[in-house]
Amino acid sequence: MRELFHPNIDQLCLSTILNALGDPIRLQILKNLASQRETTCSCCNINLPKSALSHHFKVLRESGLINVRIEGKQRFLSIRYGELEKRFPGLLNTVIKNI
Amino acid sequence: MRELFHPNIDQLCLSTILNALGDPIRLQILKNLASQRETTCSCCNINLPKSALSHHFKVLRESGLINVRIEGKQRFLSIRYGELEKRFPGLLNTVIKNI
DNA sequence: GAAATAGTTCAATTATATTTGAACTATTGA
DNA sequence: TCAATAGTTCAAATATAATTGAACTATTTC
């Protein structure tokens, strides 16, 4: 695998994003990311088997919330702040403040 | 039935709220409510059997997003703006703006 | 009191999501 | 090249959610 699918900014759908956010584990992941700019999958400090984590990362990525950059053996996750802010102004910041 | 269950403001949980919002039908209901202050269940202009609508109203109510006031044969729905704003500042307005 | 109205609840079905371990891929380092 | 690392994918199991019609409750109106 060389590249992972990331939806385009104008394909993003509010209910899909809110649905991705409407899960305690994924909110926790987001909170971690918000405080760290970029993380690898294994640095999320969430006590779940890696296949379960991988599932949640995929939901976040496919909803458009996070970007996953492949570098060597690792994947670096980051929030798609700028694009999300353009598409849904204020949304992400407000959610993150309220986690 | 005389009263419906409404969670207290400090029992509200962000992931539960986002989960309730993460559905296109419920977002549509919220959008309608946002433009009308108060509506009855049957005035939602959503083409679903009433049992399905009732289900979605319940999800919204139990998450803390809406208030349901019983008056005669009807139930008047409204968004719990003030309380939600206190508990999760900015959240609801941002979501509604972005629907 | 009977019928109409407005909605809820129930039970069954169907659809989606989550969780898991095992097998897999790709990359790095010895 | 071999082993370790970082993560994905698969398939099966389990759990949760959505959808429906029918039966129900409560209220109003005749």
Short mmCIF file of C-alpha atoms (C1' of nucleotides) in Angstrom, two decimals:
data_model
loop_
_atom_site.label_atom_id
_atom_site.label_comp_id
_atom_site.label_asym_id
_atom_site.label_seq_id
_atom_site.Cartn_x
_atom_site.Cartn_y
_atom_site.Cartn_z
CA MET A 1 0.00 0.00 0.00
CA ARG A 2 1.47 3.27 -1.08
CA GLU A 3 -1.34 5.74 -0.56
CA LEU A 4 -4.47 5.72 1.51
CA PHE A 5 -7.78 7.12 0.36
CA HIS A 6 -8.61 10.61 1.58
CA PRO A 7 -11.88 12.21 0.52
CA ASN A 8 -11.68 15.56 -1.19
CA ILE A 9 -12.70 18.59 0.81
CA ASP A 10 -15.89 19.17 -1.12
CA GLN A 11 -16.96 15.55 -0.83
CA LEU A 12 -17.14 15.84 2.94
CA CYS A 13 -20.55 15.34 4.49
CA LEU A 14 -21.54 16.81 7.84
CA SER A 15 -23.51 13.82 9.05
CA THR A 16 -20.64 11.49 8.16
CA ILE A 17 -18.24 13.68 10.10
CA LEU A 18 -20.51 13.96 13.12
CA ASN A 19 -21.06 10.24 12.99
CA ALA A 20 -17.30 9.66 13.00
CA LEU A 21 -17.03 12.00 15.97
CA GLY A 22 -19.92 10.39 17.81
CA ASP A 23 -17.85 7.67 19.41
CA PRO A 24 -15.88 7.94 22.64
CA ILE A 25 -12.81 6.17 21.31
CA ARG A 26 -12.61 8.32 18.23
CA LEU A 27 -13.11 11.47 20.27
CA GLN A 28 -10.22 10.36 22.43
CA ILE A 29 -8.06 9.83 19.35
CA LEU A 30 -9.01 13.29 18.13
CA LYS A 31 -8.20 14.82 21.48
CA ASN A 32 -4.77 13.22 21.42
CA LEU A 33 -4.17 14.44 17.90
CA ALA A 34 -5.31 17.93 18.79
CA SER A 35 -2.65 18.17 21.46
CA GLN A 36 0.15 16.62 19.44
CA ARG A 37 -0.16 17.86 15.88
CA GLU A 38 0.93 14.51 14.49
CA THR A 39 1.10 11.02 15.95
CA THR A 40 1.72 7.50 14.86
CA CYS A 41 -1.01 4.92 15.27
CA SER A 42 0.79 3.20 18.11
CA CYS A 43 1.21 6.42 20.08
CA CYS A 44 -2.47 6.88 20.74
CA ASN A 45 -2.42 5.46 24.26
CA ILE A 46 -5.64 3.66 23.75
CA ASN A 47 -5.94 0.20 25.13
CA LEU A 48 -7.36 -1.68 22.18
CA PRO A 49 -5.92 -4.30 19.86
CA LYS A 50 -4.29 -2.74 16.83
CA SER A 51 -6.92 -4.07 14.47
CA ALA A 52 -9.60 -2.21 16.38
CA LEU A 53 -7.56 0.97 16.40
CA SER A 54 -6.92 0.58 12.71
CA HIS A 55 -10.67 0.40 12.20
CA HIS A 56 -11.25 3.67 14.05
CA PHE A 57 -8.44 5.40 12.18
CA LYS A 58 -10.06 4.32 8.96
CA VAL A 59 -13.44 5.74 9.99
CA LEU A 60 -11.78 9.05 10.89
CA ARG A 61 -9.77 9.10 7.68
CA GLU A 62 -12.66 8.19 5.39
CA SER A 63 -14.93 10.77 6.98
CA GLY A 64 -12.31 13.38 6.14
CA LEU A 65 -11.28 14.23 9.67
CA ILE A 66 -7.70 13.05 9.61
CA ASN A 67 -4.87 12.70 7.20
CA VAL A 68 -2.60 9.67 7.26
CA ARG A 69 0.87 10.13 5.89
CA ILE A 70 2.93 7.02 5.28
CA GLU A 71 6.57 7.30 6.20
CA GLY A 72 8.58 4.14 6.32
CA LYS A 73 6.99 1.62 8.64
CA GLN A 74 4.87 4.22 10.30
CA ARG A 75 1.74 6.19 9.57
CA PHE A 76 1.58 9.72 10.82
CA LEU A 77 -1.89 10.90 11.65
CA SER A 78 -2.95 14.51 11.74
CA ILE A 79 -6.17 16.45 11.83
CA ARG A 80 -7.18 18.07 8.53
CA TYR A 81 -7.61 21.41 10.30
CA GLY A 82 -7.27 23.85 7.46
CA GLU A 83 -9.54 22.07 5.03
CA LEU A 84 -12.16 21.32 7.64
CA GLU A 85 -12.16 24.90 8.77
CA LYS A 86 -12.82 26.01 5.21
CA ARG A 87 -15.59 23.53 4.68
CA PHE A 88 -17.25 23.62 8.12
CA PRO A 89 -16.12 26.82 9.78
CA GLY A 90 -15.74 26.60 13.53
CA LEU A 91 -16.91 23.02 13.77
CA LEU A 92 -13.74 21.20 14.63
CA ASN A 93 -12.43 23.78 17.07
CA THR A 94 -15.71 23.84 18.91
CA VAL A 95 -15.81 20.07 19.17
CA ILE A 96 -12.21 19.83 20.34
CA LYS A 97 -12.74 22.52 22.95
CA ASN A 98 -15.69 20.56 24.27
CA ILE A 99 -14.14 17.09 24.45
CA MET B 1 -47.73 9.07 29.60
CA ARG B 2 -47.49 12.37 31.38
CA GLU B 3 -43.83 13.28 31.17
CA LEU B 4 -40.99 12.21 28.97
CA PHE B 5 -37.46 11.64 30.20
CA HIS B 6 -35.04 14.49 29.63
CA PRO B 7 -31.45 14.15 30.82
CA ASN B 8 -30.13 16.80 33.12
CA ILE B 9 -27.70 19.30 31.65
CA ASP B 10 -24.71 17.93 33.51
CA GLN B 11 -25.48 14.37 32.51
CA LEU B 12 -25.02 15.24 28.85
CA CYS B 13 -22.19 13.47 27.08
CA LEU B 14 -20.46 14.91 24.04
CA SER B 15 -20.08 11.64 22.18
CA THR B 16 -23.74 10.81 22.74
CA ILE B 17 -24.73 14.19 21.36
CA LEU B 18 -22.46 13.92 18.35
CA ASN B 19 -23.74 10.44 17.76
CA ALA B 20 -27.31 11.72 17.80
CA LEU B 21 -26.31 14.43 15.35
CA GLY B 22 -24.44 12.03 13.09
CA ASP B 23 -27.48 10.94 11.12
CA PRO B 24 -28.93 12.73 8.10
CA ILE B 25 -32.54 12.40 9.22
CA ARG B 26 -31.84 13.78 12.66
CA LEU B 27 -29.80 16.62 11.22
CA GLN B 28 -32.77 17.43 9.03
CA ILE B 29 -35.08 17.43 12.05
CA LEU B 30 -32.66 19.72 13.86
CA LYS B 31 -32.49 22.05 10.88
CA ASN B 32 -36.26 22.29 10.81
CA LEU B 33 -36.39 22.95 14.53
CA ALA B 34 -33.68 25.59 14.25
CA SER B 35 -35.81 27.55 11.81
CA GLN B 36 -39.08 27.15 13.66
CA ARG B 37 -38.37 27.40 17.36
CA GLU B 38 -41.01 24.78 18.14
CA THR B 39 -42.72 22.11 16.07
CA THR B 40 -44.99 19.18 16.53
CA CYS B 41 -43.79 15.75 15.52
CA SER B 42 -46.06 15.62 12.52
CA CYS B 43 -44.82 18.98 11.20
CA CYS B 44 -41.35 17.77 10.44
CA ASN B 45 -41.89 17.23 6.73
CA ILE B 46 -39.92 14.06 6.73
CA ASN B 47 -41.22 11.20 4.71
CA LEU B 48 -40.98 8.34 7.17
CA PRO B 49 -43.58 6.32 9.05
CA LYS B 50 -44.44 7.86 12.36
CA SER B 51 -42.84 5.04 14.32
CA ALA B 52 -39.52 5.75 12.64
CA LEU B 53 -39.83 9.45 13.33
CA SER B 54 -40.73 8.71 16.90
CA HIS B 55 -37.54 6.71 17.18
CA HIS B 56 -35.42 9.61 15.95
CA PHE B 57 -37.16 12.06 18.25
CA LYS B 58 -36.38 9.77 21.13
CA VAL B 59 -32.69 9.60 20.21
CA LEU B 60 -32.57 13.40 20.05
CA ARG B 61 -34.45 13.79 23.30
CA GLU B 62 -32.44 11.21 25.23
CA SER B 63 -29.16 12.66 24.04
CA GLY B 64 -30.27 15.99 25.48
CA LEU B 65 -30.59 17.89 22.21
CA ILE B 66 -34.30 18.53 22.24
CA ASN B 67 -37.09 19.12 24.68
CA VAL B 68 -40.50 17.58 24.17
CA ARG B 69 -43.40 19.37 25.79
CA ILE B 70 -46.71 17.53 25.92
CA GLU B 71 -49.75 19.66 25.25
CA GLY B 72 -52.99 17.91 24.65
CA LYS B 73 -52.69 15.43 21.85
CA GLN B 74 -49.52 16.97 20.57
CA ARG B 75 -45.86 17.05 21.47
CA PHE B 76 -44.01 20.26 20.90
CA LEU B 77 -40.35 19.80 20.11
CA SER B 78 -37.71 22.44 20.64
CA ILE B 79 -33.96 22.61 20.76
CA ARG B 80 -32.45 22.93 24.23
CA TYR B 81 -30.41 25.91 23.13
CA GLY B 82 -29.68 27.64 26.38
CA GLU B 83 -28.66 24.58 28.33
CA LEU B 84 -26.58 23.17 25.49
CA GLU B 85 -24.83 26.48 25.05
CA LYS B 86 -23.90 26.45 28.72
CA ARG B 87 -22.65 22.91 28.66
CA PHE B 88 -21.00 22.84 25.23
CA PRO B 89 -20.40 26.46 24.25
CA GLY B 90 -20.66 27.13 20.56
CA LEU B 91 -21.32 23.56 19.59
CA LEU B 92 -24.92 23.65 18.54
CA ASN B 93 -24.73 26.95 16.69
CA THR B 94 -21.73 25.78 14.74
CA VAL B 95 -23.41 22.53 13.79
CA ILE B 96 -26.62 24.26 12.76
CA LYS B 97 -24.77 26.81 10.67
CA ASN B 98 -23.04 23.98 8.86
CA ILE B 99 -26.02 21.75 8.11
"C1'" DG C 1 -69.39 7.08 25.09
"C1'" DA C 2 -67.57 6.58 20.22
"C1'" DA C 3 -64.55 8.14 16.78
"C1'" DA C 4 -60.72 10.81 15.36
"C1'" DT C 5 -56.17 12.50 16.23
"C1'" DA C 6 -51.24 12.50 17.70
"C1'" DG C 7 -48.03 10.12 18.98
"C1'" DT C 8 -45.57 5.93 21.60
"C1'" DT C 9 -44.33 1.26 22.23
"C1'" DC C 10 -43.61 -3.41 20.82
"C1'" DA C 11 -41.64 -7.14 18.28
"C1'" DA C 12 -39.64 -8.64 14.31
"C1'" DT C 13 -36.58 -7.77 10.57
"C1'" DT C 14 -32.82 -5.89 8.42
"C1'" DA C 15 -28.78 -3.22 8.21
"C1'" DT C 16 -24.48 -1.30 10.21
"C1'" DA C 17 -20.79 -1.06 13.47
"C1'" DT C 18 -17.56 -2.84 16.59
"C1'" DT C 19 -14.33 -6.16 18.17
"C1'" DT C 20 -11.07 -9.78 17.81
"C1'" DG C 21 -7.13 -12.80 16.45
"C1'" DA C 22 -4.81 -14.46 12.66
"C1'" DA C 23 -2.79 -13.80 8.41
"C1'" DC C 24 -0.90 -10.51 5.60
"C1'" DT C 25 2.20 -6.37 3.53
"C1'" DA C 26 5.82 -3.20 3.60
"C1'" DT C 27 9.81 -1.34 5.62
"C1'" DT C 28 13.84 -1.29 8.37
"C1'" DG C 29 17.96 -3.02 10.62
"C1'" DA C 30 21.17 -6.72 11.85
"C1'" DT D 1 18.53 -12.67 3.80
"C1'" DC D 2 16.17 -13.00 8.26
"C1'" DA D 3 13.81 -11.10 11.95
"C1'" DA D 4 11.51 -7.36 13.91
"C1'" DT D 5 8.37 -3.58 13.55
"C1'" DA D 6 4.11 -0.97 12.23
"C1'" DG D 7 0.25 -1.30 10.60
"C1'" DT D 8 -3.74 -3.26 7.37
"C1'" DT D 9 -7.00 -6.58 5.95
"C1'" DC D 10 -9.91 -10.51 6.50
"C1'" DA D 11 -13.55 -13.25 8.39
"C1'" DA D 12 -16.33 -14.39 12.02
"C1'" DA D 13 -18.74 -13.06 16.09
"C1'" DT D 14 -21.23 -9.90 18.65
"C1'" DA D 15 -23.54 -5.71 19.47
"C1'" DT D 16 -26.10 -1.77 18.28
"C1'" DA D 17 -29.18 0.90 15.31
"C1'" DA D 18 -32.83 1.69 11.92
"C1'" DT D 19 -37.17 0.48 9.93
"C1'" DT D 20 -41.75 -1.20 9.80
"C1'" DG D 21 -46.74 -2.19 10.77
"C1'" DA D 22 -49.73 -3.25 14.31
"C1'" DA D 23 -51.34 -2.53 18.70
"C1'" DC D 24 -51.54 0.66 22.20
"C1'" DT D 25 -52.38 5.29 25.16
"C1'" DA D 26 -54.06 9.72 25.89
"C1'" DT D 27 -56.66 13.58 24.45
"C1'" DT D 28 -60.14 15.95 22.12
"C1'" DT D 29 -64.48 16.45 19.75
"C1'" DC D 30 -68.99 15.09 18.45
#
